[in-house]
Coordinates of C-alpha atoms and ligand atoms in Angstrom, one line a residue:
M212 CA -15.5 -3.2 30.9
K213 CA -14.1 -6.5 30.0
L214 CA -15.2 -7.8 26.5
D215 CA -18.0 -10.3 26.7
I216 CA -16.8 -12.8 24.2
K217 CA -20.1 -15.0 24.6
V218 CA -22.0 -12.0 23.2
V219 CA -19.6 -11.5 20.4
K220 CA -19.9 -15.3 19.4
D221 CA -23.6 -15.4 19.7
N222 CA -23.8 -12.6 17.3
M223 CA -21.4 -13.7 14.7
K224 CA -23.1 -14.7 11.6
N225 CA -20.2 -15.3 9.2
K226 CA -18.9 -18.7 8.8
F227 CA -15.3 -17.7 8.0
I228 CA -14.5 -17.4 11.7
P229 CA -14.2 -20.8 13.2
D230 CA -13.4 -19.6 16.6
I231 CA -12.5 -16.6 18.8
K232 CA -10.0 -17.1 21.7
Y233 CA -10.2 -14.5 24.4
F234 CA -7.5 -13.7 27.0
D235 CA -7.5 -11.1 29.7
S236 CA -3.8 -10.3 29.2
V237 CA -1.3 -11.3 26.7
T238 CA 2.3 -10.1 25.6
S239 CA 1.0 -9.6 22.1
T240 CA -1.9 -11.2 20.2
N241 CA 0.3 -11.4 17.1
E242 CA 3.1 -13.1 19.0
L243 CA 0.4 -15.7 20.4
A244 CA -0.9 -16.3 17.0
L245 CA 2.5 -16.6 15.3
N246 CA 3.7 -19.1 18.0
M247 CA 0.6 -21.1 18.1
E248 CA 1.2 -24.7 17.1
D249 CA 0.1 -25.6 13.7
R250 CA -2.1 -28.4 14.8
I251 CA -4.6 -26.0 16.5
V252 CA -4.3 -23.3 14.0
K253 CA -7.3 -22.9 11.6
E254 CA -7.8 -20.3 8.9
G255 CA -10.0 -17.4 10.4
L256 CA -9.1 -18.1 14.0
V257 CA -9.0 -14.8 16.0
I258 CA -7.0 -14.0 19.1
V259 CA -8.5 -11.2 21.2
A260 CA -6.9 -9.8 24.4
G261 CA -8.2 -7.4 27.2
E262 CA -4.6 -6.0 27.4
Q263 CA -1.2 -6.4 25.7
T264 CA 1.8 -6.0 27.7
K265 CA 4.1 -5.9 24.8
G266 CA 1.8 -4.8 22.0
R267 CA 3.9 -4.1 18.9
G268 CA 3.9 -1.8 15.9
R269 CA 6.1 -2.0 13.0
L270 CA 9.8 -2.0 13.3
Q271 CA 9.5 -3.2 16.9
R272 CA 7.7 0.0 18.0
N273 CA 5.6 0.0 21.1
W274 CA 1.8 -0.3 20.8
H275 CA -0.1 1.1 23.8
S276 CA -2.9 -1.6 24.6
P277 CA -4.4 -0.6 28.1
K278 CA -6.8 -2.9 29.8
N279 CA -10.2 -3.1 28.4
E280 CA -10.1 0.1 26.5
G281 CA -9.5 -1.0 23.1
L282 CA -9.8 -4.0 20.7
W283 CA -6.6 -5.8 20.4
M284 CA -6.6 -8.6 18.0
S285 CA -5.0 -10.9 15.6
I286 CA -6.8 -12.9 12.6
I287 CA -4.9 -15.9 11.4
L288 CA -4.8 -16.6 7.6
L289 CA -3.6 -19.4 5.6
P290 CA -3.7 -17.8 2.0
E291 CA -2.7 -19.6 -1.1
Q292 CA 0.9 -19.5 -1.8
K293 CA 0.2 -18.4 -5.5
N294 CA -0.9 -15.0 -4.4
K295 CA 2.2 -14.4 -2.4
D296 CA 3.0 -11.1 -4.0
K297 CA -0.6 -9.8 -3.0
Y298 CA -0.1 -10.4 0.7
A299 CA 0.4 -6.8 1.4
L300 CA -3.3 -6.3 0.4
L301 CA -4.1 -8.3 3.8
T302 CA -2.9 -5.3 5.8
L303 CA -5.1 -3.0 3.5
I304 CA -8.1 -5.2 4.1
G305 CA -7.6 -5.1 7.9
A306 CA -7.8 -1.3 7.8
L307 CA -10.9 -1.4 5.4
S308 CA -12.7 -3.6 7.7
V309 CA -12.3 -1.4 10.7
Q310 CA -13.1 1.9 8.7
K311 CA -16.2 0.3 7.5
A312 CA -17.3 -0.7 11.0
I313 CA -16.7 2.7 12.4
K314 CA -18.6 4.4 9.5
D315 CA -21.6 2.7 11.1
L316 CA -21.0 4.9 14.3
D317 CA -21.1 7.9 11.8
I318 CA -17.3 8.3 12.0
N319 CA -15.5 9.5 8.9
S320 CA -12.1 8.6 9.0
T321 CA -9.3 8.5 6.4
L322 CA -6.8 5.7 5.6
K323 CA -3.2 6.5 5.8
W324 CA -1.0 4.0 3.7
P325 CA -0.2 1.4 4.7
N326 CA -1.6 0.7 8.0
D327 CA -3.2 3.6 9.8
I328 CA -6.8 4.8 10.4
L329 CA -6.8 8.5 11.1
Y330 CA -9.5 10.9 12.4
E331 CA -8.6 14.6 12.1
N332 CA -4.9 13.4 11.6
K333 CA -4.7 11.5 14.9
K334 CA -4.2 7.8 15.0
L335 CA -7.4 5.8 15.8
C336 CA -6.2 2.3 14.6
G337 CA -3.1 0.6 13.4
V338 CA -2.7 -2.8 11.6
L339 CA 0.5 -5.0 11.8
S340 CA 0.6 -8.0 9.5
Q341 CA 3.3 -10.6 10.2
F342 CA 4.3 -13.8 8.6
K343 CA 5.4 -17.2 9.6
S344 CA 7.4 -19.3 7.3
V345 CA 7.2 -23.0 6.9
G346 CA 10.0 -24.7 4.9
G347 CA 11.0 -21.5 3.3
S348 CA 7.5 -20.4 2.1
I349 CA 5.0 -18.2 4.0
G350 CA 2.6 -20.6 5.8
R351 CA 0.7 -18.4 8.2
V352 CA -0.2 -14.6 7.9
V353 CA -1.4 -12.9 11.1
V354 CA -3.2 -9.7 10.6
G355 CA -3.0 -7.8 13.9
I356 CA -5.3 -4.8 14.5
G357 CA -5.2 -2.4 17.3
L358 CA -8.2 -0.1 17.6
N359 CA -8.6 2.6 20.2
V360 CA -12.2 2.4 21.6
N361 CA -12.9 3.7 25.0
Q362 CA -9.8 5.5 26.2
D363 CA -10.4 9.0 27.8
K364 CA -6.8 9.9 27.6
F365 CA -3.3 8.8 26.3
N366 CA 0.1 9.0 27.9
D367 CA 2.2 11.9 27.1
E368 CA 4.2 10.3 24.4
I369 CA 1.3 9.8 22.1
K370 CA -1.4 12.0 23.4
D371 CA -1.1 14.5 20.6
S372 CA -1.2 12.0 17.9
S373 CA -3.7 9.5 19.1
I374 CA -7.5 9.5 19.6
S375 CA -10.3 6.9 20.5
L376 CA -13.8 6.4 19.4
K377 CA -15.0 7.5 22.8
M378 CA -13.2 10.8 22.4
I379 CA -14.9 11.4 19.1
K380 CA -18.3 10.4 20.0
N381 CA -18.4 11.6 23.5
E382 CA -19.8 8.4 24.7
K383 CA -18.8 4.9 25.5
I384 CA -18.7 2.3 22.7
N385 CA -20.0 -1.1 22.6
K386 CA -17.0 -3.2 21.8
E387 CA -18.9 -6.5 21.2
K388 CA -21.0 -5.1 18.3
L389 CA -17.9 -3.4 16.8
L390 CA -16.0 -6.6 17.0
V391 CA -18.6 -8.5 15.3
K392 CA -18.9 -5.9 12.4
I393 CA -15.0 -5.8 12.0
L394 CA -14.9 -9.5 11.6
D395 CA -18.0 -9.6 9.2
N396 CA -16.2 -7.0 7.1
F397 CA -13.1 -8.9 7.2
S398 CA -14.5 -12.1 6.0
N399 CA -16.2 -10.2 3.1
Y400 CA -12.9 -8.5 2.0
Y401 CA -11.0 -11.6 2.6
N402 CA -13.5 -13.3 0.2
M403 CA -12.6 -10.8 -2.4
F404 CA -8.9 -11.6 -1.9
K405 CA -9.6 -15.3 -2.2
N406 CA -11.5 -14.7 -5.5
E407 CA -8.8 -12.6 -6.8
K408 CA -10.7 -9.3 -7.0
F409 CA -7.7 -7.4 -6.1
N410 CA -8.7 -4.4 -7.8
I411 CA -12.0 -4.0 -5.8
I412 CA -9.8 -3.7 -2.8
T413 CA -7.1 -1.3 -4.1
E414 CA -9.9 0.9 -5.6
R415 CA -11.8 1.1 -2.2
W416 CA -8.6 2.0 -0.6
K417 CA -7.8 4.8 -3.0
K418 CA -11.2 6.1 -2.5
E419 CA -10.8 6.1 1.3
M420 CA -7.1 7.2 1.4
G421 CA -6.4 10.9 2.2
M422 CA -3.2 10.7 0.5
L423 CA -4.2 10.4 -3.2
H424 CA -3.0 13.3 -5.3
Q425 CA -1.2 14.7 -2.1
N426 CA 2.4 15.8 -1.9
I427 CA 4.1 13.6 0.5
I428 CA 7.5 12.7 1.9
V429 CA 8.6 9.1 2.1
N430 CA 11.0 8.0 4.5
S431 CA 12.7 4.8 3.6
L432 CA 14.7 2.5 5.9
D433 CA 18.1 3.4 4.3
K434 CA 17.4 7.0 5.6
E435 CA 16.8 8.3 2.0
K436 CA 13.8 10.7 1.6
Y437 CA 11.6 10.9 -1.3
K438 CA 9.3 13.9 -2.3
G439 CA 6.4 13.4 -4.6
K440 CA 2.8 13.1 -5.4
V441 CA 0.8 10.1 -4.5
I442 CA -0.6 8.7 -7.8
D443 CA -1.9 5.2 -7.1
I444 CA -2.0 2.1 -5.0
T445 CA -0.8 -0.8 -7.2
E446 CA -2.5 -4.3 -7.4
N447 CA 0.1 -5.4 -5.0
G448 CA -0.7 -2.9 -2.4
E449 CA 2.3 -0.8 -3.1
L450 CA 2.2 3.0 -3.1
K451 CA 3.0 4.6 -6.3
V452 CA 4.6 8.2 -6.1
Q453 CA 5.5 10.5 -8.9
L454 CA 8.6 11.9 -7.6
D455 CA 9.5 15.7 -7.9
S456 CA 12.1 14.6 -10.3
G457 CA 9.3 13.2 -12.7
E458 CA 10.2 9.6 -12.3
N459 CA 7.6 7.2 -10.8
K460 CA 8.6 5.0 -7.9
T461 CA 6.7 2.3 -6.0
F462 CA 7.1 1.6 -2.4
I463 CA 6.3 -1.6 -0.4
A464 CA 4.9 -1.3 3.1
G465 CA 7.8 -2.7 5.1
D466 CA 10.5 -0.5 3.8
V467 CA 9.0 3.2 4.4
S468 CA 6.9 5.6 6.5
I469 CA 5.2 8.6 5.4
D470 CA 6.4 11.8 7.0
K471 CA 3.6 13.0 9.1
N472 CA 4.4 16.6 8.6
S473 CA 4.1 16.2 5.0
L474 CA 0.4 15.2 5.2
K475 CA -2.4 17.6 5.1
L476 CA -5.4 15.2 5.1
Ligands
BT5_528 C1 1.2 0.2 13.9 O1 2.4 0.3 13.9 O2 0.3 1.1 13.9 C2 0.5 -1.2 14.1 C3 -0.2 -1.4 15.3 C4 -0.8 -2.8 15.5 C5 -1.2 -3.2 16.9 C6 -2.0 -4.5 16.9 S1 -2.8 -4.8 18.4 C7 -3.0 -6.5 18.2 C8 -1.7 -6.9 17.4 N1 -0.8 -7.4 18.5 C9 0.3 -6.6 18.4 O3 1.3 -6.8 19.1 N2 0.2 -5.6 17.4 C10 -1.1 -5.8 16.8 P1 3.3 1.7 13.5 O4 2.7 2.2 12.1 O5 4.5 1.3 13.6 O6 2.8 2.6 14.7 C11 3.5 2.5 15.9 C12 3.3 3.9 16.6 O7 2.0 4.2 16.9 C13 4.0 3.9 17.8 O8 5.5 4.3 17.7 C14 3.4 5.2 18.7 O9 3.9 6.4 18.1 C15 2.0 5.2 18.1 N3 1.0 4.4 19.0 C16 1.3 3.4 19.9 N4 0.3 3.1 20.6 C17 -0.9 3.7 20.1 C18 -2.2 3.7 20.3 N5 -2.7 2.9 21.2 N6 -2.9 4.6 19.5 C19 -2.3 5.4 18.7 N7 -1.0 5.5 18.3 C20 -0.2 4.7 19.2

């Protein structure tokens, strides 16, 4: 069923979100949010779509966003430049906000650094943060969230690695209530960010992350593979790994992916 945006707006309690713009169909909510004219952009503005015809993951990967079956949305932020080195935390905040909302449905999921929510090792949600520069510095941050809600099945390409809330709960999920909770949670976490309580965010992530103290393989963009044990999430949202060689190395989100086969969550 189509998202009833009026119900969502009527139930929003937090003051952080000035407006939610709903579209039946868009290429990508992130693309729309990034291209929106400065004069209509406000911090906390949310774009939600019924479907995305060109939903994007990281590195230009495809994000399947079938009509009315998920929550496909972007939150626009205008964070202070002085916290630029902390912007990776905004992706972590997106995942924490969704995870907390689905906990209320009695679903215990795990976070996979930097941008996934997994349930029994299958992907339930992905977060993609993108930036728009103005005059050489980052002016706008767009946090895109894709959450599988009411799908009964996935196409062959991703069916073994994906799951929806409905498949977990065996019942249809109310998207309006869920969206309100996610945005309330986001507003709370973003407040912590603004108040520079970065360690609360990273500590919470570490608690919910399935990878802490696990042996993993990190694939970097230069095709290099690193093997080691996850030991920390730094204050900047990087993954800190103790490599098998004994040396410690930190990774930033954009550069690496975690080899799925190395994870036993
Ligand atoms: C992500 O990328 O997980 C980020 C996904 C962000 C999507 C949101 S939706 C609203 C906003 N607007 C956008 O255009 N994007 C954001 P990544 O870690 O690169 O994972 C992408 C991979 O996940 C793909 O290559 C597929 O293997 C898999 N995948 C694609 N669609 C999926 C789905 N619906 N559920 C689970 N896995 C999926």
